[in-house]
PDB file of C-alpha atoms in Angstrom:
ATOM      1  CA  MET A  24     147.531  74.286-165.143  1.00 42.00           C
ATOM      2  CA  LEU A  25     148.511  71.271-166.265  1.00 41.00           C
ATOM      3  CA  LEU A  26     150.142  68.654-163.538  1.00 41.00           C
ATOM      4  CA  GLY A  27     152.546  66.210-164.522  1.00 39.00           C
ATOM      5  CA  PHE A  28     150.544  64.246-167.378  1.00 38.00           C
ATOM      6  CA  ARG A  29     152.160  61.645-169.657  1.00 39.00           C
ATOM      7  CA  ARG A  30     150.190  62.492-172.509  1.00 39.00           C
ATOM      8  CA  ILE A  31     147.696  65.225-173.344  1.00 39.00           C
ATOM      9  CA  VAL A  32     145.111  65.066-176.296  1.00 40.00           C
ATOM     10  CA  PRO A  33     144.107  68.551-177.395  1.00 43.00           C
ATOM     11  CA  ILE A  34     140.509  68.852-178.853  1.00 42.00           C
ATOM     12  CA  ASN A  35     139.030  72.067-180.393  1.00 42.00           C
ATOM     13  CA  VAL A  36     135.584  72.790-178.950  1.00 40.00           C
ATOM     14  CA  ARG A  37     133.941  76.299-180.029  1.00 40.00           C
ATOM     15  CA  LYS A  38     136.812  79.034-178.979  1.00 38.00           C
ATOM     16  CA  TYR A  39     138.258  76.840-176.336  1.00 38.00           C
ATOM     17  CA  GLN A  40     141.287  74.157-176.605  1.00 39.00           C
ATOM     18  CA  ARG A  41     140.141  71.191-174.335  1.00 41.00           C
ATOM     19  CA  TYR A  42     143.224  68.952-172.893  1.00 39.00           C
ATOM     20  CA  LEU A  43     142.163  65.661-171.810  1.00 37.00           C
ATOM     21  CA  HIS A  44     143.833  62.864-169.757  1.00 39.00           C
ATOM     22  CA  SER A  45     142.058  60.468-167.801  1.00 37.00           C
ATOM     23  CA  SER A  46     139.367  62.047-165.707  1.00 39.00           C
ATOM     24  CA  THR A  47     140.852  65.416-165.921  1.00 40.00           C
ATOM     25  CA  VAL A  48     139.638  68.191-168.167  1.00 40.00           C
ATOM     26  CA  THR A  49     141.040  71.597-168.515  1.00 41.00           C
ATOM     27  CA  PHE A  50     139.879  74.615-170.710  1.00 40.00           C
ATOM     28  CA  ARG A  51     142.230  77.036-172.177  1.00 45.00           C
ATOM     29  CA  PRO A  52     141.176  79.869-174.582  1.00 45.00           C
ATOM     30  CA  ILE A  53     142.792  79.293-178.133  1.00 43.00           C
ATOM     31  CA  LYS A  54     144.972  82.222-179.576  1.00 47.00           C
ATOM     32  CA  ASP A  55     143.520  84.650-181.944  1.00 44.00           C
ATOM     33  CA  GLN A  56     146.197  83.469-184.643  1.00 42.00           C
ATOM     34  CA  LEU A  57     144.938  79.667-184.389  1.00 46.00           C
ATOM     35  CA  ASP A  58     141.009  80.762-184.305  1.00 47.00           C
ATOM     36  CA  ASN A  59     139.503  80.491-187.972  1.00 46.00           C
ATOM     37  CA  THR A  60     136.526  82.764-186.636  1.00 47.00           C
ATOM     38  CA  ALA A  61     139.115  85.692-186.781  1.00 48.00           C
ATOM     39  CA  LYS A  62     139.315  85.171-190.902  1.00 56.00           C
ATOM     40  CA  GLY A  63     135.459  84.883-190.783  1.00 58.00           C
ATOM     41  CA  LYS A  64     134.994  81.190-190.910  1.00 56.00           C
ATOM     42  CA  PRO A  65     134.259  79.208-187.830  1.00 57.00           C
ATOM     43  CA  SER A  66     136.783  76.553-186.969  1.00 50.00           C
ATOM     44  CA  SER A  67     133.679  73.744-187.629  1.00 52.00           C
ATOM     45  CA  ASP A  68     133.591  74.836-191.336  1.00 57.00           C
ATOM     46  CA  TYR A  69     136.800  72.512-192.003  1.00 60.00           C
ATOM     47  CA  PHE A  70     135.571  69.627-190.501  1.00 59.00           C
ATOM     48  CA  VAL A  71     132.761  67.200-191.884  1.00 56.00           C
ATOM     49  CA  ASN A  72     131.844  63.923-189.785  1.00 53.00           C
ATOM     50  CA  LEU A  73     131.734  61.064-192.317  1.00 53.00           C
ATOM     51  CA  PHE A  74     129.916  58.996-190.495  1.00 55.00           C
ATOM     52  CA  ASP A  75     127.386  61.008-189.170  1.00 56.00           C
ATOM     53  CA  ARG A  76     124.074  59.985-190.763  1.00 58.00           C
ATOM     54  CA  GLY A  77     122.051  62.543-189.340  1.00 62.00           C
ATOM     55  CA  PRO A  78     119.001  62.134-186.739  1.00 69.00           C
ATOM     56  CA  ASN A  79     117.148  58.772-186.867  1.00 80.00           C
ATOM     57  CA  VAL A  80     114.074  59.048-188.545  1.00 86.00           C
ATOM     58  CA  GLY A  81     110.634  58.722-186.462  1.00 89.00           C
ATOM     59  CA  ILE A  82     107.037  59.033-187.098  1.00 92.00           C
ATOM     60  CA  GLU A  83     105.679  62.811-187.072  1.00 93.00           C
ATOM     61  CA  VAL A  84     102.058  62.422-188.093  1.00 92.00           C
ATOM     62  CA  ILE A  85     100.015  59.045-188.750  1.00 92.00           C
ATOM     63  CA  THR A  86      97.654  59.920-191.657  1.00 90.00           C
ATOM     64  CA  LYS A  87      94.605  57.936-192.814  1.00 86.00           C
ATOM     65  CA  HIS A  88      96.586  56.410-195.527  1.00 87.00           C
ATOM     66  CA  GLY A  89     100.163  56.554-194.117  1.00 90.00           C
ATOM     67  CA  PHE A  90     102.717  58.206-192.245  1.00 93.00           C
ATOM     68  CA  VAL A  91     104.715  61.649-192.348  1.00 92.00           C
ATOM     69  CA  LEU A  92     108.186  61.089-191.080  1.00 91.00           C
ATOM     70  CA  SER A  93     110.381  63.317-188.715  1.00 89.00           C
ATOM     71  CA  ASN A  94     112.412  64.250-192.089  1.00 86.00           C
ATOM     72  CA  ASN A  95     109.129  65.339-193.902  1.00 88.00           C
ATOM     73  CA  VAL A  96     108.423  62.750-196.276  1.00 88.00           C
ATOM     74  CA  GLN A  97     105.055  61.168-196.792  1.00 91.00           C
ATOM     75  CA  ILE A  98     104.503  57.474-197.273  1.00 89.00           C
ATOM     76  CA  GLU A  99     101.348  55.984-198.013  1.00 90.00           C
ATOM     77  CA  HIS A 100     102.795  52.122-197.706  1.00 88.00           C
ATOM     78  CA  PRO A 101     103.414  49.933-195.034  1.00 90.00           C
ATOM     79  CA  LEU A 102     106.770  50.793-193.425  1.00 92.00           C
ATOM     80  CA  ILE A 103     109.714  49.403-191.675  1.00 93.00           C
ATOM     81  CA  LEU A 104     111.927  51.557-189.403  1.00 93.00           C
ATOM     82  CA  VAL A 105     115.030  49.868-188.344  1.00 91.00           C
ATOM     83  CA  ASN A 106     118.518  51.457-187.122  1.00 85.00           C
ATOM     84  CA  GLY A 107     116.661  54.917-187.422  1.00 86.00           C
ATOM     85  CA  SER A 108     116.265  54.325-191.301  1.00 88.00           C
ATOM     86  CA  PRO A 109     112.904  54.219-193.180  1.00 90.00           C
ATOM     87  CA  PHE A 110     112.153  51.199-195.820  1.00 90.00           C
ATOM     88  CA  LEU A 111     109.134  50.844-197.664  1.00 90.00           C
ATOM     89  CA  TRP A 112     107.384  47.593-196.971  1.00 88.00           C
ATOM     90  CA  LYS A 113     105.830  45.735-199.837  1.00 86.00           C
ATOM     91  CA  VAL A 114     103.090  43.591-198.365  1.00 82.00           C
ATOM     92  CA  PRO A 115      99.573  43.288-198.795  1.00 76.00           C
ATOM     93  CA  LEU A 116      97.678  45.957-196.276  1.00 71.00           C
ATOM     94  CA  ASP A 117      95.814  42.831-194.774  1.00 70.00           C
ATOM     95  CA  CYS A 118      98.843  40.790-194.145  1.00 70.00           C
ATOM     96  CA  MET A 119      98.838  40.892-190.429  1.00 68.00           C
ATOM     97  CA  ARG A 120      95.063  39.780-190.308  1.00 68.00           C
ATOM     98  CA  THR A 121      95.991  36.505-191.648  1.00 70.00           C
ATOM     99  CA  SER A 122      97.025  33.496-189.520  1.00 67.00           C
ATOM    100  CA  THR A 123      99.972  32.612-191.953  1.00 70.00           C
ATOM    101  CA  TRP A 124     102.549  35.361-192.403  1.00 78.00           C
ATOM    102  CA  ASP A 125     105.226  35.180-195.246  1.00 80.00           C
ATOM    103  CA  MET A 126     108.067  35.331-193.471  1.00 84.00           C
ATOM    104  CA  ALA A 127     110.390  36.495-196.635  1.00 85.00           C
ATOM    105  CA  SER A 128     108.598  39.530-195.859  1.00 86.00           C
ATOM    106  CA  LEU A 129     110.393  40.142-192.747  1.00 88.00           C
ATOM    107  CA  SER A 130     113.828  39.075-193.970  1.00 89.00           C
ATOM    108  CA  ILE A 131     115.179  42.724-193.335  1.00 90.00           C
ATOM    109  CA  PHE A 132     115.362  41.663-189.477  1.00 91.00           C
ATOM    110  CA  ASP A 133     117.483  38.496-190.392  1.00 90.00           C
ATOM    111  CA  LEU A 134     120.027  40.757-192.334  1.00 89.00           C
ATOM    112  CA  VAL A 135     120.328  43.921-190.377  1.00 89.00           C
ATOM    113  CA  SER A 136     123.150  44.570-187.799  1.00 87.00           C
ATOM    114  CA  PRO A 137     123.007  45.300-184.930  1.00 89.00           C
ATOM    115  CA  LYS A 138     120.057  43.574-184.524  1.00 92.00           C
ATOM    116  CA  PRO A 139     116.968  45.276-182.938  1.00 94.00           C
ATOM    117  CA  GLU A 140     116.382  44.192-179.259  1.00 95.00           C
ATOM    118  CA  LEU A 141     112.633  44.798-179.979  1.00 96.00           C
ATOM    119  CA  ILE A 142     110.288  45.039-182.789  1.00 96.00           C
ATOM    120  CA  VAL A 143     107.078  46.975-182.702  1.00 96.00           C
ATOM    121  CA  PHE A 144     104.585  45.730-185.112  1.00 94.00           C
ATOM    122  CA  GLY A 145     101.488  48.249-185.767  1.00 92.00           C
ATOM    123  CA  THR A 146      98.611  46.476-187.242  1.00 88.00           C
ATOM    124  CA  GLY A 147      96.741  49.522-188.711  1.00 87.00           C
ATOM    125  CA  SER A 148      93.475  50.872-186.611  1.00 85.00           C
ATOM    126  CA  GLU A 149      92.623  47.458-185.355  1.00 82.00           C
ATOM    127  CA  PHE A 150      94.792  44.812-183.430  1.00 83.00           C
ATOM    128  CA  SER A 151      95.432  41.552-184.667  1.00 82.00           C
ATOM    129  CA  PRO A 152      97.388  38.476-182.903  1.00 85.00           C
ATOM    130  CA  LEU A 153     101.046  37.774-183.900  1.00 85.00           C
ATOM    131  CA  PRO A 154     101.056  34.117-185.230  1.00 86.00           C
ATOM    132  CA  ALA A 155     102.981  31.692-183.052  1.00 88.00           C
ATOM    133  CA  ASP A 156     105.746  30.816-185.507  1.00 88.00           C
ATOM    134  CA  VAL A 157     106.626  34.478-186.100  1.00 89.00           C
ATOM    135  CA  ARG A 158     106.886  35.084-182.614  1.00 91.00           C
ATOM    136  CA  LYS A 159     108.909  31.761-182.401  1.00 93.00           C
ATOM    137  CA  HIS A 160     111.106  33.092-185.298  1.00 93.00           C
ATOM    138  CA  PHE A 161     112.229  36.235-183.480  1.00 94.00           C
ATOM    139  CA  TYR A 162     112.473  34.566-180.078  1.00 94.00           C
ATOM    140  CA  GLN A 163     115.379  32.157-181.745  1.00 94.00           C
ATOM    141  CA  MET A 164     116.911  35.389-183.024  1.00 93.00           C
ATOM    142  CA  GLY A 165     117.058  36.999-179.465  1.00 94.00           C
ATOM    143  CA  VAL A 166     114.801  39.637-180.439  1.00 95.00           C
ATOM    144  CA  GLN A 167     111.601  40.715-178.129  1.00 96.00           C
ATOM    145  CA  VAL A 168     108.094  41.482-180.191  1.00 96.00           C
ATOM    146  CA  ASP A 169     105.355  43.288-179.640  1.00 95.00           C
ATOM    147  CA  ILE A 170     102.317  44.032-181.559  1.00 93.00           C
ATOM    148  CA  MET A 171      99.736  46.899-181.204  1.00 93.00           C
ATOM    149  CA  SER A 172      97.616  49.317-183.240  1.00 92.00           C
ATOM    150  CA  THR A 173      99.930  51.651-185.737  1.00 92.00           C
ATOM    151  CA  LYS A 174      99.209  54.496-183.527  1.00 93.00           C
ATOM    152  CA  HIS A 175     100.536  52.886-180.474  1.00 94.00           C
ATOM    153  CA  ALA A 176     103.368  51.309-182.062  1.00 95.00           C
ATOM    154  CA  ALA A 177     104.524  54.594-183.641  1.00 95.00           C
ATOM    155  CA  ALA A 178     104.496  56.388-180.292  1.00 95.00           C
ATOM    156  CA  THR A 179     106.181  53.268-178.736  1.00 96.00           C
ATOM    157  CA  TYR A 180     109.133  53.461-181.540  1.00 95.00           C
ATOM    158  CA  ASN A 181     109.645  57.093-181.124  1.00 94.00           C
ATOM    159  CA  VAL A 182     109.796  56.948-177.304  1.00 94.00           C
ATOM    160  CA  LEU A 183     112.526  54.133-177.485  1.00 94.00           C
ATOM    161  CA  ALA A 184     114.591  55.286-180.245  1.00 92.00           C
ATOM    162  CA  GLU A 185     114.817  58.763-178.611  1.00 90.00           C
ATOM    163  CA  GLU A 186     116.303  57.021-175.447  1.00 90.00           C
ATOM    164  CA  GLY A 187     119.057  55.184-177.914  1.00 88.00           C
ATOM    165  CA  ARG A 188     117.122  51.860-177.741  1.00 91.00           C
ATOM    166  CA  ARG A 189     117.668  49.650-180.747  1.00 93.00           C
ATOM    167  CA  VAL A 190     114.030  49.587-181.581  1.00 95.00           C
ATOM    168  CA  ALA A 191     112.317  48.606-185.181  1.00 96.00           C
ATOM    169  CA  ALA A 192     108.748  49.018-186.123  1.00 96.00           C
ATOM    170  CA  ALA A 193     106.888  47.415-188.660  1.00 94.00           C
ATOM    171  CA  LEU A 194     103.961  49.775-189.497  1.00 93.00           C
ATOM    172  CA  LEU A 195     100.469  49.128-191.471  1.00 90.00           C
ATOM    173  CA  PRO A 196      98.681  52.110-192.585  1.00 90.00           C
ATOM    174  CA  ASN A 197      95.518  52.701-190.649  1.00 87.00           C
ATOM    175  CA  SER A 198      93.385  52.378-193.751  1.00 78.00           C
ATOM    176  CA  ASP A 199      93.405  49.205-196.254  1.00 63.00           C
ATOM    177  CA  HIS A 200      92.665  51.529-199.352  1.00 57.00           C
ATOM    178  CA  PRO A 201      95.385  53.821-200.230  1.00 53.00           C
TER     179      PRO A 201
END
Protein backbone atom coordinates (compact mmCIF):
# COMPACT_ATOMS: atom_id res chain seq x y z
CA MET A 1 0.00 0.00 0.00
CA LEU A 2 1.42 3.37 -1.02
CA LEU A 3 0.62 6.44 1.02
CA GLY A 4 0.55 9.92 -0.52
CA PHE A 5 3.90 10.05 -2.27
CA ARG A 6 4.43 12.73 -4.87
CA ARG A 7 6.72 10.67 -7.11
CA ILE A 8 7.18 6.92 -7.37
CA VAL A 9 10.03 5.36 -9.37
CA PRO A 10 9.43 1.77 -10.59
CA ILE A 11 12.43 -0.59 -10.92
CA ASN A 12 12.09 -4.21 -12.08
CA VAL A 13 13.78 -6.71 -9.76
CA ARG A 14 13.32 -10.38 -10.72
CA LYS A 15 9.56 -11.09 -10.52
CA TYR A 16 8.66 -8.07 -8.43
CA GLN A 17 8.26 -4.43 -9.16
CA ARG A 18 9.93 -2.24 -6.58
CA TYR A 19 8.54 1.21 -5.87
CA LEU A 20 10.97 3.58 -4.23
CA HIS A 21 10.52 6.91 -2.58
CA SER A 22 12.91 8.30 -0.04
CA SER A 23 13.47 5.51 2.46
CA THR A 24 10.24 3.59 1.77
CA VAL A 25 10.32 0.36 -0.26
CA THR A 26 7.21 -1.59 -1.28
CA PHE A 27 7.22 -4.83 -3.32
CA ARG A 28 4.40 -5.82 -5.65
CA PRO A 29 4.26 -8.83 -8.00
CA ILE A 30 4.47 -8.02 -11.71
CA LYS A 31 1.48 -9.16 -13.71
CA ASP A 32 2.15 -12.16 -16.01
CA GLN A 33 1.41 -10.16 -19.14
CA LEU A 34 4.27 -7.76 -18.23
CA ASP A 35 6.70 -10.50 -17.17
CA ASN A 36 8.88 -11.72 -20.05
CA THR A 37 9.57 -15.05 -18.29
CA ALA A 38 6.09 -16.13 -19.37
CA LYS A 39 7.35 -15.91 -22.98
CA GLY A 40 10.41 -18.01 -22.17
CA LYS A 41 12.83 -15.10 -21.72
CA PRO A 42 13.84 -13.59 -18.40
CA SER A 43 13.45 -9.82 -18.07
CA SER A 44 17.20 -9.40 -17.57
CA ASP A 45 17.88 -10.65 -21.14
CA TYR A 46 16.61 -7.35 -22.52
CA PHE A 47 19.07 -5.12 -20.71
CA VAL A 48 22.87 -4.86 -20.69
CA ASN A 49 24.78 -2.54 -18.39
CA LEU A 50 27.10 -0.59 -20.69
CA PHE A 51 29.29 0.54 -17.80
CA ASP A 52 29.79 -2.85 -16.16
CA ARG A 53 33.46 -3.78 -16.59
CA GLY A 54 33.04 -7.04 -14.77
CA PRO A 55 34.81 -7.97 -11.58
CA ASN A 56 38.16 -6.47 -10.66
CA VAL A 57 41.11 -8.57 -11.70
CA GLY A 58 43.25 -9.90 -8.87
CA ILE A 59 46.09 -12.36 -8.38
CA GLU A 60 44.98 -16.00 -8.00
CA VAL A 61 48.37 -17.76 -8.06
CA ILE A 62 51.98 -16.59 -7.90
CA THR A 63 54.20 -18.87 -9.95
CA LYS A 64 57.99 -18.95 -9.93
CA HIS A 65 58.16 -16.83 -13.09
CA GLY A 66 54.92 -14.86 -13.01
CA PHE A 67 51.26 -14.74 -12.06
CA VAL A 68 47.89 -16.29 -12.81
CA LEU A 69 45.15 -13.67 -12.65
CA SER A 70 41.59 -14.18 -11.43
CA ASN A 71 40.40 -14.18 -15.07
CA ASN A 72 42.72 -17.21 -15.70
CA VAL A 73 45.29 -15.28 -17.73
CA GLN A 74 48.87 -16.38 -17.06
CA ILE A 75 51.54 -13.66 -17.16
CA GLU A 76 55.29 -14.20 -16.93
CA HIS A 77 56.32 -10.55 -16.76
CA PRO A 78 56.24 -7.75 -14.22
CA LEU A 79 52.69 -6.55 -13.72
CA ILE A 80 50.80 -3.45 -12.61
CA LEU A 81 47.23 -3.70 -11.33
CA VAL A 82 45.39 -0.40 -11.11
CA ASN A 83 41.67 0.31 -10.83
CA GLY A 84 40.99 -3.42 -11.19
CA SER A 85 42.79 -3.71 -14.55
CA PRO A 86 46.11 -5.46 -15.26
CA PHE A 87 48.92 -3.91 -17.30
CA LEU A 88 52.21 -5.47 -18.41
CA TRP A 89 55.06 -3.53 -16.85
CA LYS A 90 58.12 -3.37 -19.10
CA VAL A 91 60.90 -2.91 -16.56
CA PRO A 92 64.11 -4.85 -15.91
CA LEU A 93 63.50 -7.64 -13.42
CA ASP A 94 66.15 -6.20 -11.08
CA CYS A 95 64.76 -2.63 -11.24
CA MET A 96 63.68 -2.58 -7.59
CA ARG A 97 67.06 -3.74 -6.34
CA THR A 98 68.86 -0.63 -7.62
CA SER A 99 69.10 2.65 -5.74
CA THR A 100 67.75 4.75 -8.65
CA TRP A 101 64.48 4.00 -10.37
CA ASP A 102 63.32 5.22 -13.77
CA MET A 103 60.32 7.37 -12.85
CA ALA A 104 58.98 7.07 -16.41
CA SER A 105 58.29 3.39 -15.68
CA LEU A 106 55.87 4.52 -12.97
CA SER A 107 54.12 7.21 -15.04
CA ILE A 108 50.91 5.17 -15.26
CA PHE A 109 50.17 6.26 -11.69
CA ASP A 110 50.40 9.92 -12.78
CA LEU A 111 47.90 9.30 -15.59
CA VAL A 112 45.15 7.18 -14.04
CA SER A 113 41.98 8.59 -12.60
CA PRO A 114 40.92 8.13 -9.88
CA LYS A 115 44.31 8.01 -8.21
CA PRO A 116 44.86 5.03 -5.94
CA GLU A 117 44.96 5.59 -2.18
CA LEU A 118 47.78 3.08 -1.85
CA ILE A 119 50.34 1.51 -4.18
CA VAL A 120 51.76 -1.81 -3.03
CA PHE A 121 55.15 -2.67 -4.53
CA GLY A 122 56.11 -6.34 -4.74
CA THR A 123 59.89 -6.74 -5.04
CA GLY A 124 60.01 -10.44 -5.92
CA SER A 125 61.06 -13.07 -3.41
CA GLU A 126 63.35 -10.69 -1.50
CA PHE A 127 62.60 -7.35 0.12
CA SER A 128 64.24 -4.25 -1.37
CA PRO A 129 63.76 -0.76 0.10
CA LEU A 130 61.97 2.01 -1.76
CA PRO A 131 64.25 4.91 -2.83
CA ALA A 132 63.50 8.21 -1.08
CA ASP A 133 62.84 10.10 -4.34
CA VAL A 134 60.14 7.58 -5.37
CA ARG A 135 58.49 7.76 -1.96
CA LYS A 136 58.60 11.59 -2.13
CA HIS A 137 57.06 11.62 -5.63
CA PHE A 138 54.05 9.58 -4.49
CA TYR A 139 53.75 11.56 -1.25
CA GLN A 140 53.44 14.76 -3.31
CA MET A 141 50.69 13.08 -5.34
CA GLY A 142 48.84 12.18 -2.13
CA VAL A 143 49.35 8.45 -2.60
CA GLN A 144 50.65 6.15 0.13
CA VAL A 145 53.20 3.50 -0.81
CA ASP A 146 54.16 0.22 0.79
CA ILE A 147 56.86 -2.18 -0.30
CA MET A 148 57.07 -5.90 0.48
CA SER A 149 57.74 -9.25 -1.14
CA THR A 150 55.53 -10.05 -4.14
CA LYS A 151 53.70 -12.80 -2.26
CA HIS A 152 52.61 -10.41 0.49
CA ALA A 153 51.98 -7.53 -1.92
CA ALA A 154 49.60 -9.66 -4.02
CA ALA A 155 47.71 -10.80 -0.92
CA THR A 156 47.46 -7.22 0.36
CA TYR A 157 46.23 -5.99 -3.01
CA ASN A 158 43.57 -8.72 -3.24
CA VAL A 159 42.20 -7.99 0.24
CA LEU A 160 42.07 -4.21 -0.21
CA ALA A 161 40.58 -4.44 -3.72
CA GLU A 162 37.91 -6.83 -2.42
CA GLU A 163 37.05 -4.26 0.26
CA GLY A 164 36.50 -1.68 -2.49
CA ARG A 165 39.55 0.42 -1.67
CA ARG A 166 41.36 2.32 -4.42
CA VAL A 167 44.55 0.27 -4.40
CA ALA A 168 47.20 -0.45 -7.02
CA ALA A 169 50.03 -2.97 -7.18
CA ALA A 170 53.34 -3.01 -9.03
CA LEU A 171 54.64 -6.57 -8.90
CA LEU A 172 57.84 -8.29 -10.00
CA PRO A 173 57.89 -12.07 -10.49
CA ASN A 174 59.61 -14.12 -7.80
CA SER A 175 62.38 -15.23 -10.15
CA ASP A 176 64.76 -13.03 -12.19
CA HIS A 177 64.79 -15.49 -15.09
CA PRO A 178 61.49 -16.07 -16.94
